[in-house]
PDB file of C-alpha atoms in Angstrom:
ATOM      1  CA  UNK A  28      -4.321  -4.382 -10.928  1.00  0.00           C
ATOM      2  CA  UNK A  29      -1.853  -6.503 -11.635  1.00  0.00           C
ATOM      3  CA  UNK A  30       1.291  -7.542  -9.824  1.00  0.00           C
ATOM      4  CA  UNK A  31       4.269  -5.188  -9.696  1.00  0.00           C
ATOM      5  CA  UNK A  32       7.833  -6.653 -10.044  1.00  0.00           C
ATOM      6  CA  UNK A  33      10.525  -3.238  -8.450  1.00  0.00           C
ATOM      7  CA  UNK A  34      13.536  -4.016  -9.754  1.00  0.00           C
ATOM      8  CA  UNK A  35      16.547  -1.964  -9.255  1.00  0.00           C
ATOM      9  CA  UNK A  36      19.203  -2.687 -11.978  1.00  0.00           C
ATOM     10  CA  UNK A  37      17.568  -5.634 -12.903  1.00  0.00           C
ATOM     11  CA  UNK A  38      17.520  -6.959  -9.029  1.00  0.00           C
ATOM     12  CA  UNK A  39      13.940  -7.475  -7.238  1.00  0.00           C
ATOM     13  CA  UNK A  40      13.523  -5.399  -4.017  1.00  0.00           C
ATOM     14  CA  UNK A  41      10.611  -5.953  -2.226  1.00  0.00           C
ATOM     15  CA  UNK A  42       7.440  -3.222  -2.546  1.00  0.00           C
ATOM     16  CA  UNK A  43       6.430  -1.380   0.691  1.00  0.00           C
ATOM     17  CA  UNK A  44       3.355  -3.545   1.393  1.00  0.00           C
ATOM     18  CA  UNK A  45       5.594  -6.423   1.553  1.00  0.00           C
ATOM     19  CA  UNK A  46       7.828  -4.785   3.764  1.00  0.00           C
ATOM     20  CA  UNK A  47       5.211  -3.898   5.940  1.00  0.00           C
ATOM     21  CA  UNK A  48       3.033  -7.118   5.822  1.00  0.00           C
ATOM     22  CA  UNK A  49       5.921  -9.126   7.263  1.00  0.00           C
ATOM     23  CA  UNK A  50       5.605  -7.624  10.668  1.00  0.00           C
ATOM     24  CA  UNK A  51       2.212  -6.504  10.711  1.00  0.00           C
ATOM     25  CA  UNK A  52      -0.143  -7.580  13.338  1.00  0.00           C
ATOM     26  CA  UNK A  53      -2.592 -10.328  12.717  1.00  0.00           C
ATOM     27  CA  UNK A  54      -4.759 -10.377  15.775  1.00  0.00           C
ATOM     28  CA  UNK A  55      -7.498  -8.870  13.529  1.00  0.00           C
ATOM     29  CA  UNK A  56      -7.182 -10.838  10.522  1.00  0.00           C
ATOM     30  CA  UNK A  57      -7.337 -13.862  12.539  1.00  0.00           C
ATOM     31  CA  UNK A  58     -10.430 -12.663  14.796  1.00  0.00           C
ATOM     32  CA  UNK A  59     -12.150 -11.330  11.205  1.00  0.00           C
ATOM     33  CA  UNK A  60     -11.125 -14.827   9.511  1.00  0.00           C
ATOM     34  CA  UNK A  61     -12.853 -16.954  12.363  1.00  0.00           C
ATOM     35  CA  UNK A  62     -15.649 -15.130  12.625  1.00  0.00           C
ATOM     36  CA  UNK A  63     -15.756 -15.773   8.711  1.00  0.00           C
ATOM     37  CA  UNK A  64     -15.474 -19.528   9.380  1.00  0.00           C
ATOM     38  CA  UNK A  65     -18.405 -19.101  11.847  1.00  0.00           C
ATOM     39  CA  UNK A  66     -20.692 -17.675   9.266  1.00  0.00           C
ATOM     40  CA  UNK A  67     -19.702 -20.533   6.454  1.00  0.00           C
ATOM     41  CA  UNK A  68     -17.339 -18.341   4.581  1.00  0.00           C
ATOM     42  CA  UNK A  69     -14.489 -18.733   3.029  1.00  0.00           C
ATOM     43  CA  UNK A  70     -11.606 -16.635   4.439  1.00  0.00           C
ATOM     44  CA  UNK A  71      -9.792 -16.337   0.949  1.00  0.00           C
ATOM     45  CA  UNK A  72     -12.573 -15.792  -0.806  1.00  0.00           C
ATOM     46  CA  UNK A  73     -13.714 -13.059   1.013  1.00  0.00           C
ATOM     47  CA  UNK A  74     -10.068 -11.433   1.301  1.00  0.00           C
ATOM     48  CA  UNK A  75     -10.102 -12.053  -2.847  1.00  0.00           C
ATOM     49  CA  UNK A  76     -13.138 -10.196  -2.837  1.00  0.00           C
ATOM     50  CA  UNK A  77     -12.134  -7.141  -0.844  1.00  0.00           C
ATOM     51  CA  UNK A  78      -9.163  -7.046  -2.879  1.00  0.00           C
ATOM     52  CA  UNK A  79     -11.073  -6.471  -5.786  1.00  0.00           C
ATOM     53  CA  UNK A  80     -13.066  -4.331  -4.913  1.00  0.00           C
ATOM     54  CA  UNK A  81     -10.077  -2.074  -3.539  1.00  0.00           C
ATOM     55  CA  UNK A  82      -9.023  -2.295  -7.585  1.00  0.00           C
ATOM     56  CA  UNK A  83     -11.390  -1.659  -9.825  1.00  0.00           C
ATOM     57  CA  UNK A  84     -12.261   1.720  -7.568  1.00  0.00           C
ATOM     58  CA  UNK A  85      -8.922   2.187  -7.709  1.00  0.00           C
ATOM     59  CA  UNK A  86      -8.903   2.018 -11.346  1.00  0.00           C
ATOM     60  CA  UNK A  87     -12.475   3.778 -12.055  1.00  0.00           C
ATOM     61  CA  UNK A  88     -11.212   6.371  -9.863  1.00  0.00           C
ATOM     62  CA  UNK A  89      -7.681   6.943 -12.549  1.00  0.00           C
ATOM     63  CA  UNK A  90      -9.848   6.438 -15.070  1.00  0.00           C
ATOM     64  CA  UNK A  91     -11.693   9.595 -14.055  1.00  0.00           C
ATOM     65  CA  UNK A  92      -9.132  11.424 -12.746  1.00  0.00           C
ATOM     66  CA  UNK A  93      -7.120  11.268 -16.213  1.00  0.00           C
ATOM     67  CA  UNK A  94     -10.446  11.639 -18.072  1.00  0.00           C
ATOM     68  CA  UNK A  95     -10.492   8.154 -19.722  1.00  0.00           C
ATOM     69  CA  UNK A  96     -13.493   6.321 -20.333  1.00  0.00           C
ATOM     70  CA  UNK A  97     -14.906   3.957 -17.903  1.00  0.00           C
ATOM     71  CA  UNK A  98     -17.923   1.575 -17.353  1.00  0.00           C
ATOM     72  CA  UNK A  99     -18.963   1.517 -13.763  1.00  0.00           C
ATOM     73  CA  UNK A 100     -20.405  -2.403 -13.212  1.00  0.00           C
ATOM     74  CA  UNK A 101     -24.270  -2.605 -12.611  1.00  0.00           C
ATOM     75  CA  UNK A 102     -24.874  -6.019 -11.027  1.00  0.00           C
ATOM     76  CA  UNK A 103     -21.750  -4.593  -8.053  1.00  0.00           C
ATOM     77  CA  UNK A 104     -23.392  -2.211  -5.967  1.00  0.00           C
ATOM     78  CA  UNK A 105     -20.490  -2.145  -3.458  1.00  0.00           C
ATOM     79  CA  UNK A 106     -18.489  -0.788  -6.032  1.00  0.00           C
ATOM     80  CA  UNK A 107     -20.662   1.699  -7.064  1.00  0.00           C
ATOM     81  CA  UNK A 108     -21.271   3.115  -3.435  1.00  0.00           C
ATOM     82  CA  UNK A 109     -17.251   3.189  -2.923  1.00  0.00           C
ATOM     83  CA  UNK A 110     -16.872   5.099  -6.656  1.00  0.00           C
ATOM     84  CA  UNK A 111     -20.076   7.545  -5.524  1.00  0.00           C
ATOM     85  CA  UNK A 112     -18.012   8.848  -2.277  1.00  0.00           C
ATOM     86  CA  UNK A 113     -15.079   8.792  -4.498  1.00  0.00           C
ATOM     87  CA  UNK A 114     -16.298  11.299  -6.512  1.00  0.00           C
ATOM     88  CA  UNK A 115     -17.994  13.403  -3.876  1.00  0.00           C
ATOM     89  CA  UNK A 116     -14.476  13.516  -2.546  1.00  0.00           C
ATOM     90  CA  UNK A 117     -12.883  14.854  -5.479  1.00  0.00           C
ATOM     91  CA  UNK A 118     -15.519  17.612  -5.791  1.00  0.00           C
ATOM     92  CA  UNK A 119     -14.712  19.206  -2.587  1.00  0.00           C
ATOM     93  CA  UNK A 120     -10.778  18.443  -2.854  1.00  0.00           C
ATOM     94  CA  UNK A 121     -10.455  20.325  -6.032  1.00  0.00           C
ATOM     95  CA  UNK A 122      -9.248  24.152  -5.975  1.00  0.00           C
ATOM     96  CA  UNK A 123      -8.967  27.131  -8.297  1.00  0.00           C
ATOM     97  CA  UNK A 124      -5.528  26.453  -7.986  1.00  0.00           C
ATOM     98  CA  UNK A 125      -5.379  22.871  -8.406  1.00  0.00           C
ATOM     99  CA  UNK A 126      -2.970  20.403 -10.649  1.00  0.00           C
ATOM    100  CA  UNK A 127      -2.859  16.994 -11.258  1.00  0.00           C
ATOM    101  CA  UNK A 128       1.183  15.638 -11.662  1.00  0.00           C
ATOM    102  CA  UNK A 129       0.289  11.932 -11.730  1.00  0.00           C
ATOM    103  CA  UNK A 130      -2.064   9.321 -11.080  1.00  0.00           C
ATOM    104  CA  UNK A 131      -0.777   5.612 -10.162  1.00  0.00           C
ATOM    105  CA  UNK A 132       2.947   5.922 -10.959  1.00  0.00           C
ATOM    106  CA  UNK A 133       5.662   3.277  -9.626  1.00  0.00           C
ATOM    107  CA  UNK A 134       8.718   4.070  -8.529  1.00  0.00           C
ATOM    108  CA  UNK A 135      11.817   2.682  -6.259  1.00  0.00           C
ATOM    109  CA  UNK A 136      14.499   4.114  -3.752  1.00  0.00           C
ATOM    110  CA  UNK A 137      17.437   3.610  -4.354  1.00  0.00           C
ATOM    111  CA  UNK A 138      18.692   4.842  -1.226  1.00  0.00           C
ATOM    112  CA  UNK A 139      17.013   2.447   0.660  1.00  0.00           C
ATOM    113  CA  UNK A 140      15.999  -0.829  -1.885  1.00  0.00           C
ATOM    114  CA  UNK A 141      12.191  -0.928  -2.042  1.00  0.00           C
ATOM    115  CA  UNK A 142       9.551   0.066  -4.649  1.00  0.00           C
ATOM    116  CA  UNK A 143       5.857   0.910  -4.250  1.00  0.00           C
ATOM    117  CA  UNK A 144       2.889   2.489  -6.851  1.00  0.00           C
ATOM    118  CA  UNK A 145       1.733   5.893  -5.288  1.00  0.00           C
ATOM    119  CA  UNK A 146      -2.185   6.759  -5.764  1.00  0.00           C
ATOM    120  CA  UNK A 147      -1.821  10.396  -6.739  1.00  0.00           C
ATOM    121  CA  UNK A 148       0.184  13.385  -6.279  1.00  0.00           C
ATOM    122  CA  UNK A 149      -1.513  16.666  -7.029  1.00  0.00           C
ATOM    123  CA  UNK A 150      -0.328  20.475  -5.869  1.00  0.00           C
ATOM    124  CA  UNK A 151      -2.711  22.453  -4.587  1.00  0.00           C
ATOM    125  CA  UNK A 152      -2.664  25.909  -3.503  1.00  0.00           C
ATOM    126  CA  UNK A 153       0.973  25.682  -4.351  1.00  0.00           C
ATOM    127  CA  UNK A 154       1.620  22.986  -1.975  1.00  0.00           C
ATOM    128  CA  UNK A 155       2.239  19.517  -3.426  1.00  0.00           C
ATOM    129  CA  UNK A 156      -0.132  16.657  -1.739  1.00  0.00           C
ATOM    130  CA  UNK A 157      -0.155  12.978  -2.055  1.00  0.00           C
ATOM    131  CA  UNK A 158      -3.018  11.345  -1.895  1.00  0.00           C
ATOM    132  CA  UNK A 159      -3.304   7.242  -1.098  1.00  0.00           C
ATOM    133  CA  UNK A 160      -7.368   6.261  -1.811  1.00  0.00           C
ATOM    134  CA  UNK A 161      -8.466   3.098   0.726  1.00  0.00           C
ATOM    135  CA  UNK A 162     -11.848   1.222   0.394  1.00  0.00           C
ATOM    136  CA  UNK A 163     -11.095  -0.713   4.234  1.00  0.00           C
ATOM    137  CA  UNK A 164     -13.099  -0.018   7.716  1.00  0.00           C
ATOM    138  CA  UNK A 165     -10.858   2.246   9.159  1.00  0.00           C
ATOM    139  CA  UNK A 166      -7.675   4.130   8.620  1.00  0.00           C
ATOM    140  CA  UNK A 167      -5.312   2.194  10.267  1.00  0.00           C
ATOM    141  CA  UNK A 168      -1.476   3.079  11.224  1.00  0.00           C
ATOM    142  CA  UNK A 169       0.163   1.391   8.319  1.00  0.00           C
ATOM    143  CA  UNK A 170      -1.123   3.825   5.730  1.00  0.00           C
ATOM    144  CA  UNK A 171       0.959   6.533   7.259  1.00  0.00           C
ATOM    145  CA  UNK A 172       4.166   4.369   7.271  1.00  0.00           C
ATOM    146  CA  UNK A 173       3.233   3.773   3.673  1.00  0.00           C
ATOM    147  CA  UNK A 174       3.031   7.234   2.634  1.00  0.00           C
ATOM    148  CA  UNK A 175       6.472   8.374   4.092  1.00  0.00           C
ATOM    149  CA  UNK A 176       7.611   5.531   2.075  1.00  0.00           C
ATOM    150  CA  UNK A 177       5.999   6.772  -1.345  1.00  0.00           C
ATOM    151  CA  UNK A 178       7.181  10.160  -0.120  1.00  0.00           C
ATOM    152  CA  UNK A 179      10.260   9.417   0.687  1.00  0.00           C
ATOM    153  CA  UNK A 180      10.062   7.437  -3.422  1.00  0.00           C
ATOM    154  CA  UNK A 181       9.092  10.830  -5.047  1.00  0.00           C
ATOM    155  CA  UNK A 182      11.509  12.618  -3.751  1.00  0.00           C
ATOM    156  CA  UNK A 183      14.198  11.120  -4.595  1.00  0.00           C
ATOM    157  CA  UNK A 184      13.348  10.770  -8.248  1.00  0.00           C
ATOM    158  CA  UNK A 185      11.609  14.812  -8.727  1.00  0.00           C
ATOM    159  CA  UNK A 186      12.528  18.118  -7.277  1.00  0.00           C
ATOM    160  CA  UNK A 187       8.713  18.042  -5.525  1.00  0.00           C
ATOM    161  CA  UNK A 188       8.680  18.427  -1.556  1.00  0.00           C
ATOM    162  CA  UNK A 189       5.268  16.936  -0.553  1.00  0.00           C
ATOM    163  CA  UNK A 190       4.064  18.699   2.439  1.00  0.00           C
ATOM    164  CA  UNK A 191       0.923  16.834   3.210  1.00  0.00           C
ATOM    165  CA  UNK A 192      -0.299  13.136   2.701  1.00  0.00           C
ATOM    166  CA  UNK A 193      -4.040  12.833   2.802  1.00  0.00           C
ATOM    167  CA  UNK A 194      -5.221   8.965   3.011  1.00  0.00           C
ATOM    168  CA  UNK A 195      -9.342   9.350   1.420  1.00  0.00           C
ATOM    169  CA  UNK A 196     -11.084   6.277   2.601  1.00  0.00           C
ATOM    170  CA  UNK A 197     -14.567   5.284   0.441  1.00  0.00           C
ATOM    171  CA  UNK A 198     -15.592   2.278   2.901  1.00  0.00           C
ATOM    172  CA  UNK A 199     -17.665   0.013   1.754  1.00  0.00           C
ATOM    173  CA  UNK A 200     -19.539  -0.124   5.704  1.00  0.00           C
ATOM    174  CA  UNK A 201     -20.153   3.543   5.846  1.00  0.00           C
ATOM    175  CA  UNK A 202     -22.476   6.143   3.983  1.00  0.00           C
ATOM    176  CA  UNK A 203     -20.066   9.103   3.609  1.00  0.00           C
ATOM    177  CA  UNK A 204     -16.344   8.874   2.625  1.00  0.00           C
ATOM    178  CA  UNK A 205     -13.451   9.733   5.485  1.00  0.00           C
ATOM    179  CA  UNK A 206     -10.478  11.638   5.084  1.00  0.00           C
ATOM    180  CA  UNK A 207      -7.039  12.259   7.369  1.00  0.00           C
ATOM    181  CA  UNK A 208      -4.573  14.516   6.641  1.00  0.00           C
ATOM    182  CA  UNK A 209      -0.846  13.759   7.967  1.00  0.00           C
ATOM    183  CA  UNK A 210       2.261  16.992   7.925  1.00  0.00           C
ATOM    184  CA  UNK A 211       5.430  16.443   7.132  1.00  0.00           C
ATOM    185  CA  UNK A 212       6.720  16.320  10.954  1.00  0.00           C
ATOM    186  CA  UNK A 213       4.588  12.797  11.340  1.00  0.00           C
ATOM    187  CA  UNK A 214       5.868  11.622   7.634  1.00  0.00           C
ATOM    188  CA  UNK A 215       9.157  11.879   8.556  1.00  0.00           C
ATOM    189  CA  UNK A 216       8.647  10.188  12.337  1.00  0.00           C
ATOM    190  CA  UNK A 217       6.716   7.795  10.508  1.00  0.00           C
ATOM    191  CA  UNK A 218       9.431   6.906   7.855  1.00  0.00           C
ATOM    192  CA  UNK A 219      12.209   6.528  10.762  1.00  0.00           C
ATOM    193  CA  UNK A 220       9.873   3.313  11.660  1.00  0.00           C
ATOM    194  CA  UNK A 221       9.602   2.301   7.906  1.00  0.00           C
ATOM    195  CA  UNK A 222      13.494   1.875   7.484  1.00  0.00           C
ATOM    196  CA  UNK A 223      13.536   0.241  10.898  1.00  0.00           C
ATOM    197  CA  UNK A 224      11.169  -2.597   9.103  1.00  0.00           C
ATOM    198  CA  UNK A 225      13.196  -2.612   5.928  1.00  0.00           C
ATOM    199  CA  UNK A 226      16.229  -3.581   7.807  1.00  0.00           C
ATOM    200  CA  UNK A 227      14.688  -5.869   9.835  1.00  0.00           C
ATOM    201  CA  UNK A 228      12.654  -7.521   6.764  1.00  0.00           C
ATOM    202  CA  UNK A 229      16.139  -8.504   5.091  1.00  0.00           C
ATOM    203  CA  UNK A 230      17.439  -9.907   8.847  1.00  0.00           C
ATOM    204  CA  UNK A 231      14.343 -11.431   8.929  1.00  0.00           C
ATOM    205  CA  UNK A 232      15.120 -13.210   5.644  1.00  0.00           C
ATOM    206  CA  UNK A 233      18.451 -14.003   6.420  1.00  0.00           C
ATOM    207  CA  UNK A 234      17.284 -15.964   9.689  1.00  0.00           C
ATOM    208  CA  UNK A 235      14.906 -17.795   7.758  1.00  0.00           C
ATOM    209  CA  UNK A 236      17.769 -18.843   5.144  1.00  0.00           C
ATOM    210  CA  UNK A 237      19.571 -20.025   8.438  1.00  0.00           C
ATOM    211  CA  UNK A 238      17.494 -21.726   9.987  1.00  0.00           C
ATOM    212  CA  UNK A 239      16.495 -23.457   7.048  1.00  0.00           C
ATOM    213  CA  UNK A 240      20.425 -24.395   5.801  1.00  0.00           C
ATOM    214  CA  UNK A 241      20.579 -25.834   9.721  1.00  0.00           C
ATOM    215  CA  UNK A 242      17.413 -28.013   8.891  1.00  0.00           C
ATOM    216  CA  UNK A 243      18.813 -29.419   5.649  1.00  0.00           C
ATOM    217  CA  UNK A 244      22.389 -30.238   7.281  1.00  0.00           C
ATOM    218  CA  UNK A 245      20.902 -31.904  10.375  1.00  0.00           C
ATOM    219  CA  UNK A 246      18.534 -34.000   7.187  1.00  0.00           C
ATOM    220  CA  UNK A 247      21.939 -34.499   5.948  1.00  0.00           C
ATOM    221  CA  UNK A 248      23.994 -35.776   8.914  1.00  0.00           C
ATOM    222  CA  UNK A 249      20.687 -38.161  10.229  1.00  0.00           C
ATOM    223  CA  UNK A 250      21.278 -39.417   6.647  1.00  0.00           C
ATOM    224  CA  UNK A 251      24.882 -40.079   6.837  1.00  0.00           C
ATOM    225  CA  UNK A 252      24.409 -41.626  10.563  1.00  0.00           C
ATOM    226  CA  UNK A 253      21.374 -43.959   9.031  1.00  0.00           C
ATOM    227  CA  UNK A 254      23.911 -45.336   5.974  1.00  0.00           C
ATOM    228  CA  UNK A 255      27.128 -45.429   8.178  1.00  0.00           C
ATOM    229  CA  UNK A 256      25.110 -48.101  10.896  1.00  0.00           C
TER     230      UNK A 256
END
């Protein structure tokens, strides 16, 4: 999947993972990445790979869902496990009453000056869902934060009121697939913490353009001290 560029009137904003990377804690990335370095492996590489494999389930997964044709790869069996509880999930999420309204669509607030790409949004039993698919080891707090965002997204471009986010995990350490449903009481708790980080991310950025003007002019004065002497 390739990188999104949200632009609002032709100006970037930044996408909610971005938003949400910038202050997220690293104490597990760093524990995962030694133990990596341990066991001879490359921390990017394996990151890279995880990534991927996030992506092309992701996209087998649209595929189906839109009833495209796909090729699931033979020779990557991790892949193929995720896909397996992918569809497994689908079978029992369906209903009689049961409507697709998109599959991987971008959007942007312009409320609030970010952009995001939200997994699916389907209404069900006359309620409309939205649905974020994960292939990671757990379903961790961030996914909720980034659902109010996408909610919060939808809404202000349709008429839909989305009265449920599921996230649907299809790990690629477990057998069966795991799913956890979130109302609109801890979206909207959820989302008062989002815009908290999206002030904070442009503060953030205007303390690093600070600090870094300060650097330059102290560069600048050493200079002039150096030449005047």
């Amino acid at each position: 999947m390739a990188h999104i560029k949200y632009k609002i009137k032709q100006r970037v904003v930044p996408s909610v993972t971005t938003i949400l990377g910038r202050f997220k804690n690293s104490i597990g990335l760093i524990i995962w990445s030694n133990k990596l370095g341990l066991e001879g492996k490359s921390y990017h590489s394996e990151l890279n790979k995880a990534a991927e494999i996030g992506t092309n389930v992701h996209e087998l997964a649209q595929s189906f869902i839109e009833g495209q044709e796909f090729q699931i790869p033979k020779d990557d069996d991790v892949v193929q496990k995720c896909f397996s509880k992918f569809l497994l999930w689908w079978e029992s999420f369906q209903s009689e009453d049961f409507q697709v309204i998109f599959c991987e669509q971008s959007f942007t607030s312009k409320l609030y000056e970010y952009g995001g790409t939200a997994d699916l949004l389907v209404k069900k039993d006359d309620q409309y869902i939205l649905v974020d698919f994960k292939t990671s080891k757990s379903v961790y707090p961030d996914y909720l934060i980034q659902g109010s965002a996408y909610k919060q997204m939808i809404e202000e471009k349709y008429h839909y009121k989305i009265s449920q986010f599921i996230v649907a995990r299809f790990g690629k350490d477990s057998e069966e697939f795991e799913t956890k449903e979130f109302d609109t009481h801890q979206l909207e708790f959820a989302f008062e913490y989002f815009k908290t980080l999206r002030v904070a991310f442009d503060q953030d950025k205007e303390l690093n353009k600070i600090m870094k003007e300060k650097k330059n002019g102290n560069r600048t004065n050493a200079k002039k001290h150096r030449n005047s002497n």
